[in-house]
Coordinates of C-alpha atoms in Angstrom, one line a residue:
Chain A
M52 CA -36.8 -22.0 16.3
I53 CA -37.8 -18.7 17.8
N54 CA -34.8 -16.7 18.9
Q55 CA -35.8 -13.1 19.4
P56 CA -34.7 -10.4 19.0
E57 CA -33.0 -11.2 15.7
T58 CA -29.3 -11.4 15.4
Q59 CA -29.3 -8.4 13.0
D60 CA -31.2 -6.4 15.7
L61 CA -28.7 -7.4 18.4
L62 CA -25.7 -6.5 16.3
T63 CA -27.2 -3.1 15.3
E64 CA -27.9 -2.2 18.9
A65 CA -24.5 -3.4 20.1
R66 CA -22.8 -1.4 17.3
Q67 CA -24.7 1.7 18.3
V68 CA -23.6 1.4 22.0
L69 CA -20.0 1.0 20.8
L70 CA -20.2 4.1 18.6
D71 CA -22.4 6.3 20.8
S72 CA -21.1 5.5 24.3
V73 CA -17.8 3.5 24.2
A74 CA -15.8 5.0 21.3
P75 CA -16.2 8.7 22.4
E76 CA -14.5 7.8 25.8
L77 CA -11.5 6.3 24.1
S78 CA -8.5 7.8 22.3
G79 CA -5.5 6.7 20.2
E80 CA -5.1 3.0 19.5
R81 CA -8.1 2.0 21.7
K82 CA -10.4 4.3 19.7
Y83 CA -9.0 3.0 16.4
Q84 CA -9.7 -0.6 17.7
A85 CA -13.3 0.3 18.7
L86 CA -14.0 1.8 15.3
M87 CA -12.6 -1.3 13.6
V88 CA -14.9 -3.4 15.6
A89 CA -17.9 -1.2 14.7
N90 CA -16.8 -1.4 11.0
A91 CA -16.7 -5.2 11.2
M92 CA -20.1 -5.3 12.8
G93 CA -21.5 -3.0 10.2
M94 CA -20.4 -5.5 7.5
A95 CA -22.0 -8.4 9.3
I96 CA -25.3 -6.4 9.6
R97 CA -25.3 -5.5 6.0
E98 CA -24.5 -9.1 4.9
L99 CA -27.4 -10.4 6.9
E100 CA -29.6 -7.8 5.3
Q101 CA -28.4 -8.8 1.8
R102 CA -29.0 -12.5 2.5
E103 CA -32.5 -11.8 3.7
H104 CA -33.2 -10.2 0.3
G105 CA -31.7 -13.1 -1.6
Q106 CA -29.0 -10.8 -3.0
P107 CA -26.1 -13.3 -3.1
E108 CA -28.2 -15.8 -5.1
Q109 CA -29.3 -13.1 -7.5
T110 CA -25.7 -12.0 -8.1
D111 CA -24.8 -15.7 -8.6
R112 CA -27.6 -16.1 -11.1
T113 CA -26.4 -13.1 -13.1
V114 CA -22.9 -14.5 -13.4
R115 CA -24.2 -17.9 -14.3
A116 CA -26.5 -16.6 -17.0
F117 CA -23.7 -14.6 -18.5
L118 CA -21.5 -17.7 -18.7
V119 CA -24.3 -19.8 -20.2
E120 CA -24.9 -17.1 -22.8
R121 CA -21.2 -17.3 -23.7
S122 CA -21.5 -21.2 -23.9
L123 CA -19.1 -21.5 -21.0
E124 CA -19.3 -24.1 -18.3
A125 CA -21.4 -22.8 -15.4
T126 CA -23.4 -25.8 -14.3
T127 CA -20.9 -27.1 -11.8
G128 CA -19.0 -25.3 -9.1
D129 CA -18.9 -21.7 -8.1
A130 CA -20.0 -19.3 -10.8
E131 CA -17.5 -16.7 -9.7
E132 CA -14.7 -19.3 -9.9
G133 CA -15.9 -20.2 -13.4
L134 CA -15.9 -16.6 -14.5
A135 CA -12.4 -16.1 -13.1
R136 CA -11.1 -19.2 -14.9
A137 CA -12.7 -18.1 -18.2
I138 CA -11.0 -14.8 -18.0
R139 CA -7.7 -16.3 -17.0
E140 CA -7.8 -18.7 -19.9
H141 CA -8.7 -15.9 -22.3
H142 CA -12.1 -17.4 -23.3
L143 CA -13.7 -14.0 -22.9
D144 CA -13.1 -10.7 -24.7
G145 CA -12.0 -8.2 -22.0
A146 CA -13.6 -5.3 -23.9
D147 CA -17.0 -7.0 -24.0
P148 CA -19.5 -4.6 -22.4
A149 CA -21.6 -7.5 -21.0
L150 CA -18.5 -8.9 -19.3
R151 CA -17.7 -5.5 -17.8
S152 CA -21.3 -5.2 -16.6
V153 CA -21.1 -8.6 -14.8
L154 CA -17.8 -7.7 -13.2
R155 CA -19.4 -4.5 -12.0
T156 CA -22.4 -6.3 -10.6
L157 CA -20.1 -8.6 -8.6
T158 CA -18.0 -5.7 -7.3
E159 CA -20.9 -3.6 -6.4
A160 CA -22.5 -6.5 -4.5
R161 CA -19.4 -6.9 -2.4
L162 CA -19.1 -3.1 -1.8
Q163 CA -22.7 -3.0 -0.8
I164 CA -21.6 -5.1 2.2
N165 CA -18.0 -4.0 2.8
N166 CA -18.3 -0.2 2.1
P167 CA -21.5 1.1 0.6
R168 CA -20.3 4.7 0.8
Y169 CA -17.5 3.8 -1.7
L170 CA -20.1 3.2 -4.4
K171 CA -21.0 6.9 -4.3
R172 CA -17.4 7.8 -5.1
E173 CA -17.2 9.7 -8.4
S174 CA -15.4 7.9 -11.0
Chain B
M19 CA 11.2 -0.9 26.9
S20 CA 13.9 0.8 29.0
A21 CA 16.2 -2.2 28.7
L22 CA 15.9 -1.9 25.0
A23 CA 16.7 1.8 25.2
D24 CA 19.8 1.0 27.2
T25 CA 20.8 -1.6 24.7
F26 CA 20.5 0.8 21.7
S27 CA 22.2 3.7 23.5
A28 CA 25.1 1.5 24.5
F29 CA 25.4 0.4 20.9
I30 CA 25.4 4.0 19.7
A31 CA 27.9 5.1 22.3
R32 CA 30.2 2.3 21.1
Q33 CA 29.8 3.3 17.4
T34 CA 30.5 7.0 18.1
G35 CA 33.1 6.5 20.7
A36 CA 31.1 8.6 23.2
R37 CA 32.2 8.5 26.8
S38 CA 28.6 8.3 27.9
A39 CA 25.1 8.3 26.5
R40 CA 22.1 9.5 28.4
V41 CA 18.6 8.5 27.2
I42 CA 16.5 11.7 27.0
D43 CA 13.6 10.1 25.2
F44 CA 12.6 6.7 23.9
D45 CA 9.3 5.7 22.3
K46 CA 7.9 3.2 19.9
L47 CA 6.9 5.0 16.7
S48 CA 4.0 4.1 14.6
G49 CA 5.0 1.9 11.7
G50 CA 3.9 -1.2 9.8
A51 CA 3.4 -4.7 10.9
I52 CA 6.7 -5.6 9.3
Q53 CA 9.2 -3.7 11.6
D54 CA 9.4 -1.8 14.8
N55 CA 10.6 1.7 14.8
F56 CA 11.9 3.4 17.9
G57 CA 12.6 7.1 18.4
L58 CA 15.7 7.5 20.6
T59 CA 17.1 10.9 21.7
L60 CA 20.4 10.8 23.4
D61 CA 22.8 13.2 25.1
L62 CA 26.2 12.0 24.0
E63 CA 29.4 13.0 25.6
G64 CA 32.4 13.2 23.3
G65 CA 32.8 10.9 20.4
S66 CA 32.0 11.5 16.7
R67 CA 28.5 12.9 17.3
P68 CA 28.6 14.8 20.6
D69 CA 25.6 16.5 22.2
R70 CA 21.9 15.9 21.7
Q71 CA 21.1 13.6 18.8
A72 CA 17.7 12.2 17.7
F73 CA 17.8 8.8 16.1
V74 CA 15.4 6.2 14.8
V75 CA 16.2 2.5 15.4
R76 CA 14.5 0.2 12.9
Q77 CA 14.3 -3.4 13.9
D78 CA 12.5 -6.5 12.5
A79 CA 9.1 -7.2 14.0
P80 CA 8.1 -10.8 15.0
S81 CA 6.1 -11.1 11.8
G82 CA 7.5 -10.2 8.5
V83 CA 6.3 -10.1 4.9
A84 CA 8.0 -12.5 2.7
E85 CA 8.3 -10.1 -0.2
S86 CA 10.0 -7.3 1.8
L87 CA 13.7 -6.7 2.2
S88 CA 15.5 -7.8 5.3
R89 CA 16.8 -5.0 7.6
S90 CA 20.3 -5.5 6.3
E91 CA 19.2 -5.2 2.7
E92 CA 17.0 -2.2 3.5
F93 CA 20.0 -0.5 5.1
R94 CA 22.0 -1.0 1.9
V95 CA 19.2 0.4 -0.3
L96 CA 19.0 3.4 2.1
Q97 CA 22.7 3.9 1.7
A98 CA 22.4 3.9 -2.1
A99 CA 19.5 6.3 -2.1
F100 CA 21.1 8.7 0.4
K101 CA 24.3 8.7 -1.6
A102 CA 22.3 9.5 -4.8
G103 CA 21.0 12.6 -3.1
V104 CA 17.5 11.5 -2.1
T105 CA 16.2 13.2 1.0
A106 CA 16.2 10.2 3.2
P107 CA 17.2 9.6 6.8
E108 CA 21.0 9.2 6.9
P109 CA 21.8 5.5 7.5
L110 CA 24.3 5.3 10.3
W111 CA 25.0 1.8 11.7
L112 CA 23.7 -1.6 11.0
C113 CA 23.9 -4.3 13.7
E114 CA 23.6 -7.8 12.3
D115 CA 24.7 -9.4 15.5
P116 CA 21.5 -10.9 17.0
E117 CA 23.2 -11.1 20.4
V118 CA 22.9 -7.3 20.9
S119 CA 19.1 -6.8 20.9
G120 CA 17.7 -10.2 19.8
R121 CA 17.1 -9.0 16.3
V122 CA 18.9 -7.3 13.4
F123 CA 18.5 -3.5 13.5
Y124 CA 19.9 -0.3 12.2
V125 CA 20.2 3.3 13.3
M126 CA 19.4 6.3 11.2
T127 CA 19.0 10.0 11.8
R128 CA 15.5 11.2 12.8
A129 CA 13.8 13.7 10.5
A130 CA 11.5 16.4 11.7
G131 CA 7.8 16.6 10.8
S132 CA 5.0 14.3 10.2
A133 CA 4.1 11.6 7.6
S134 CA 0.4 11.4 8.6
P135 CA -1.4 11.2 5.2
R136 CA -4.6 12.6 6.6
K137 CA -2.9 15.6 8.1
L138 CA -1.0 16.2 4.9
V139 CA -4.0 15.9 2.6
K140 CA -6.1 18.2 4.8
A141 CA -3.3 20.7 5.2
D142 CA -4.1 24.3 4.1
F143 CA -1.4 24.6 1.4
T144 CA -1.6 27.4 -1.2
E145 CA -1.6 26.4 -4.9
E146 CA 2.1 27.4 -5.1
Q147 CA 3.0 25.3 -2.1
R148 CA 1.2 22.3 -3.6
R149 CA 3.1 22.8 -6.9
N150 CA 6.4 23.0 -5.1
I151 CA 5.8 19.9 -3.0
V152 CA 4.8 17.8 -5.9
R153 CA 7.7 19.0 -8.1
R154 CA 10.0 18.1 -5.2
L155 CA 8.5 14.6 -5.0
G156 CA 9.2 14.3 -8.7
A157 CA 12.8 15.5 -8.2
E158 CA 13.3 13.0 -5.3
L159 CA 12.2 10.1 -7.6
A160 CA 14.4 11.4 -10.4
R161 CA 17.5 11.3 -8.1
L162 CA 16.7 7.9 -6.9
H163 CA 16.1 6.6 -10.5
K164 CA 19.7 7.7 -11.4
V165 CA 20.8 4.6 -9.5
R166 CA 21.0 1.8 -12.2
P167 CA 22.1 -1.8 -12.1
P168 CA 24.5 -3.4 -11.7
Q169 CA 25.4 -2.2 -8.2
E170 CA 27.7 -4.4 -6.2
S171 CA 26.1 -3.4 -2.9
L172 CA 22.5 -4.1 -4.2
K173 CA 23.1 -7.4 -5.9
F174 CA 20.4 -9.0 -3.7
L175 CA 17.7 -7.0 -5.7
A176 CA 16.2 -9.1 -8.5
L177 CA 16.0 -7.8 -12.0
P178 CA 12.7 -7.8 -13.8
D179 CA 12.0 -11.2 -15.4
P180 CA 11.1 -11.1 -18.2
D181 CA 13.2 -8.1 -19.0
N182 CA 10.2 -5.8 -19.0
A183 CA 9.1 -4.5 -15.5
A184 CA 5.4 -4.3 -16.4
L185 CA 5.2 -7.9 -17.7
S186 CA 7.3 -9.1 -14.9
R187 CA 4.8 -7.6 -12.4
V188 CA 1.9 -9.2 -14.3
A189 CA 3.5 -12.6 -14.1
L190 CA 4.2 -12.1 -10.3
Y191 CA 0.7 -11.0 -9.5
R192 CA -0.8 -13.9 -11.5
R193 CA 1.4 -16.2 -9.3
Y194 CA 0.2 -14.5 -6.2
L195 CA -3.4 -14.8 -7.2
K196 CA -3.0 -18.5 -7.9
E197 CA -1.4 -18.9 -4.5
I198 CA -4.2 -17.0 -2.8
G199 CA -6.6 -19.5 -4.4
E200 CA -9.9 -17.5 -4.3
P201 CA -11.6 -16.3 -7.4
H202 CA -11.2 -12.7 -8.3
P203 CA -12.5 -12.2 -11.8
V204 CA -11.9 -8.4 -11.8
L205 CA -8.3 -8.9 -10.9
E206 CA -7.9 -11.6 -13.6
W207 CA -9.5 -9.2 -16.1
A208 CA -7.3 -6.3 -15.0
L209 CA -4.1 -8.5 -15.3
N210 CA -5.1 -9.4 -18.9
W211 CA -5.6 -5.7 -19.6
L212 CA -2.2 -4.9 -18.1
E213 CA -0.6 -7.6 -20.2
D214 CA -2.2 -6.3 -23.4
H215 CA -1.5 -2.6 -22.8
A216 CA 2.0 -2.7 -21.4
P217 CA 3.9 0.4 -22.6
E218 CA 7.3 0.4 -24.1
P219 CA 9.5 -0.3 -21.1
G220 CA 11.6 2.5 -19.6
P221 CA 15.1 2.1 -18.3
T222 CA 15.6 -0.3 -15.3
V223 CA 16.2 1.8 -12.3
L224 CA 16.2 1.7 -8.5
C225 CA 12.6 2.1 -7.4
H226 CA 11.3 2.7 -4.0
C227 CA 8.1 0.8 -4.7
D228 CA 6.2 2.2 -1.8
F229 CA 6.6 6.0 -2.5
R230 CA 3.2 7.4 -1.5
T231 CA 1.7 10.0 0.8
G232 CA 2.2 8.5 4.3
N233 CA 5.7 7.3 3.5
Y234 CA 7.4 10.7 3.3
M235 CA 7.9 13.2 6.1
M236 CA 7.0 16.8 5.8
N237 CA 7.8 19.6 8.1
G238 CA 5.3 22.3 7.1
D239 CA 5.7 22.4 3.3
E240 CA 9.2 21.1 3.4
L241 CA 9.9 17.5 2.5
T242 CA 12.3 16.2 5.2
A243 CA 12.6 12.4 4.5
V244 CA 11.5 9.6 2.3
L245 CA 10.8 6.6 4.5
D246 CA 10.1 2.9 4.3
W247 CA 12.5 1.4 1.9
E248 CA 11.7 -2.3 2.4
F249 CA 10.0 -2.8 -1.0
A250 CA 12.7 -1.3 -3.1
A251 CA 13.4 -3.1 -6.4
W252 CA 14.9 -2.7 -9.9
S253 CA 11.9 -1.6 -12.0
D254 CA 10.5 0.9 -14.4
P255 CA 10.4 4.6 -13.4
G256 CA 6.7 4.5 -14.1
E257 CA 6.2 2.1 -11.2
D258 CA 7.1 4.7 -8.6
L259 CA 5.2 7.6 -10.2
G260 CA 2.1 5.4 -10.8
W261 CA 2.1 4.2 -7.2
L262 CA 2.3 7.8 -5.9
C263 CA -0.6 8.8 -8.1
C264 CA -2.7 5.7 -7.5
R265 CA -6.3 6.4 -6.4
S266 CA -5.8 4.4 -3.2
W267 CA -3.3 6.9 -1.9
R268 CA -5.2 10.2 -2.3
F269 CA -6.9 9.8 1.1
G270 CA -10.2 11.3 -0.1
A271 CA -8.7 14.2 -2.1
D272 CA -9.5 12.4 -5.4
D273 CA -9.0 15.3 -7.7
R274 CA -5.4 15.8 -6.6
E275 CA -3.8 13.0 -8.5
V276 CA -0.4 13.1 -6.8
G277 CA -1.1 11.5 -3.4
G278 CA -4.0 13.8 -2.6
I279 CA -1.5 16.8 -2.7
G280 CA -1.2 18.2 -6.3
D281 CA -1.2 17.7 -10.0
K282 CA 0.5 15.1 -12.1
Q283 CA 2.0 17.6 -14.6
D284 CA 3.9 19.3 -11.8
L285 CA 5.2 15.8 -10.7
L286 CA 6.4 15.2 -14.2
D287 CA 7.9 18.7 -14.5
G288 CA 9.9 18.1 -11.2
Y289 CA 11.0 14.8 -12.5
R290 CA 12.2 16.2 -15.8
E291 CA 14.0 19.2 -14.2
A292 CA 16.0 16.8 -12.0
S293 CA 16.7 14.1 -14.6
G294 CA 16.3 15.6 -18.1
I295 CA 13.9 12.7 -18.7
D296 CA 10.4 13.4 -20.0
L297 CA 8.1 10.6 -18.8
D298 CA 5.0 9.7 -20.7
P299 CA 1.9 10.6 -18.7
A300 CA 0.1 7.7 -20.3
A301 CA 2.7 5.3 -19.0
V302 CA 2.2 6.8 -15.5
S303 CA -1.6 6.1 -15.8
Y304 CA -0.8 2.6 -16.8
W305 CA 1.3 2.1 -13.7
E306 CA -1.5 3.6 -11.6
V307 CA -3.7 0.7 -12.8
M308 CA -0.8 -1.7 -11.9
G309 CA -0.7 0.0 -8.5
L310 CA -4.4 -0.8 -7.9
V311 CA -3.8 -4.5 -8.7
R312 CA -0.7 -4.5 -6.5
W313 CA -2.5 -3.0 -3.5
A314 CA -5.3 -5.6 -4.0
M315 CA -2.7 -8.4 -4.0
I316 CA -1.1 -7.0 -0.8
A317 CA -4.6 -6.7 0.8
L318 CA -5.4 -10.3 -0.2
Q319 CA -2.1 -11.6 1.3
Q320 CA -2.7 -9.7 4.5
A321 CA -6.2 -11.2 4.8
R322 CA -4.6 -14.7 4.2
R323 CA -2.2 -14.1 7.1
H324 CA -5.2 -13.6 9.3
M325 CA -7.3 -16.5 7.9
S326 CA -4.4 -19.0 8.0
G327 CA -3.9 -18.3 11.7
E328 CA -0.4 -17.1 11.0
Q329 CA -1.3 -13.7 12.5
R330 CA -4.9 -13.3 13.8
S331 CA -5.7 -9.6 13.5
L332 CA -8.9 -7.6 12.9
E333 CA -6.9 -5.0 11.0
L334 CA -5.6 -7.6 8.6
A335 CA -9.1 -9.1 8.3
L336 CA -10.6 -5.8 7.4
T337 CA -7.9 -5.1 4.9
G338 CA -9.1 -8.2 3.0
R339 CA -12.5 -6.6 2.8
M340 CA -11.0 -3.5 1.1
V341 CA -10.2 -5.4 -2.0
A342 CA -13.6 -4.7 -3.5
Q343 CA -12.6 -1.0 -3.4
M344 CA -9.6 -1.6 -5.5
E345 CA -11.7 -3.7 -7.9
F346 CA -14.2 -0.9 -8.2
D347 CA -11.5 1.6 -8.9
L348 CA -10.0 -0.8 -11.5
L349 CA -13.3 -1.0 -13.4
N350 CA -13.7 2.7 -13.4
Q351 CA -10.1 3.7 -14.2
I352 CA -9.6 1.3 -17.1
Q353 CA -12.9 2.5 -18.6
E354 CA -11.8 6.1 -18.1
L355 CA -8.4 5.4 -19.8
E356 CA -10.1 3.8 -22.7
D357 CA -12.7 6.5 -23.1
G358 CA -9.9 9.1 -23.0
Q359 CA -8.1 7.5 -25.9

């Protein structure tokens, strides 16, 4: 089905109108609301982008591969759920650098959508 | 609005025995989703508080958070804190009769200044002013922490269970995470870390549990009131200091560990001067990590309120998307603490 322009394009344009023309005219609570809407739209745009690049699947594969390497169940169900369960049930060593790296991959993938600027924050 | 102003002013006139009360100013103050705060300035004629008086009326909002105290309980905590010498609004009258305004409310004095965190963090304070503010924050907590259980008027506050505030929190947050029901490997990992690294517990004291920049009023460089007592609990002193220092409450001024205002050593000095107790900075760092987990739990619960349809709200929905930030901070901070050892 052809449906042009793309949703991502529509959202990007709509967000720009909101930020450039609508929000500057507003103040107080209304302005805050407009900025929240722009923020939510920004997340939607970035999520579409990430999906296009197959990023969620790649993150999922990373988690799955880690679980398989540790001989933990990863074939059924959600990989992130499997990882959470394995940690909760103390099947993994919290100090394991590979575990920490997987946790970081997951967190960074979510921040890439929710707040990419936060990734630049000095630690 | 004006009907509500009349209701409150009539109530205050009755309490003070004033012959008349004229409303000079009435407005809804910014506050949380949990309660409504109203500013009310009255000209009172006669009675126990004659002339112009500025009050704040705090009333339950339609939607509450299960874990927070009721208005009546909060009023009693505020009384205890005020009596202990904490710079808090003076609690004046509690009205538990729902016939008066439709909900339970209480009246307190109104402090001057602003609690806006962004304003405070950006303020052009000198180094000496910063030191004094942060020492003062330490001293306020020290005074509050002198209140110890048992207290007849605070018997509704639960004691840590197990008898170790840190492990009690870990158990609570595990329960929350289970109830929330979505996978959060970083939070599970952080909870294990908190369990394995719990410091020797301090004394059990009255904690504010939401003492952070944004919840205390400042008039210039002078602290005028500690606000928002609805999360108060019996806990470890480290919980209040850790929450105040938590990365999430530095509002962009990351290098100023104490709420984006100043340095941790000054906070600990202020605490020691007012209490004679030397708190271990490592324990405060531990409770900062706990603070990140706690804020993540609150954010997840807020998102759930939106998703369940209990309270549809874009603000709550976006708060849910902030959890990744706390998780990112957790990964960094735990690593830093370990590297520093």
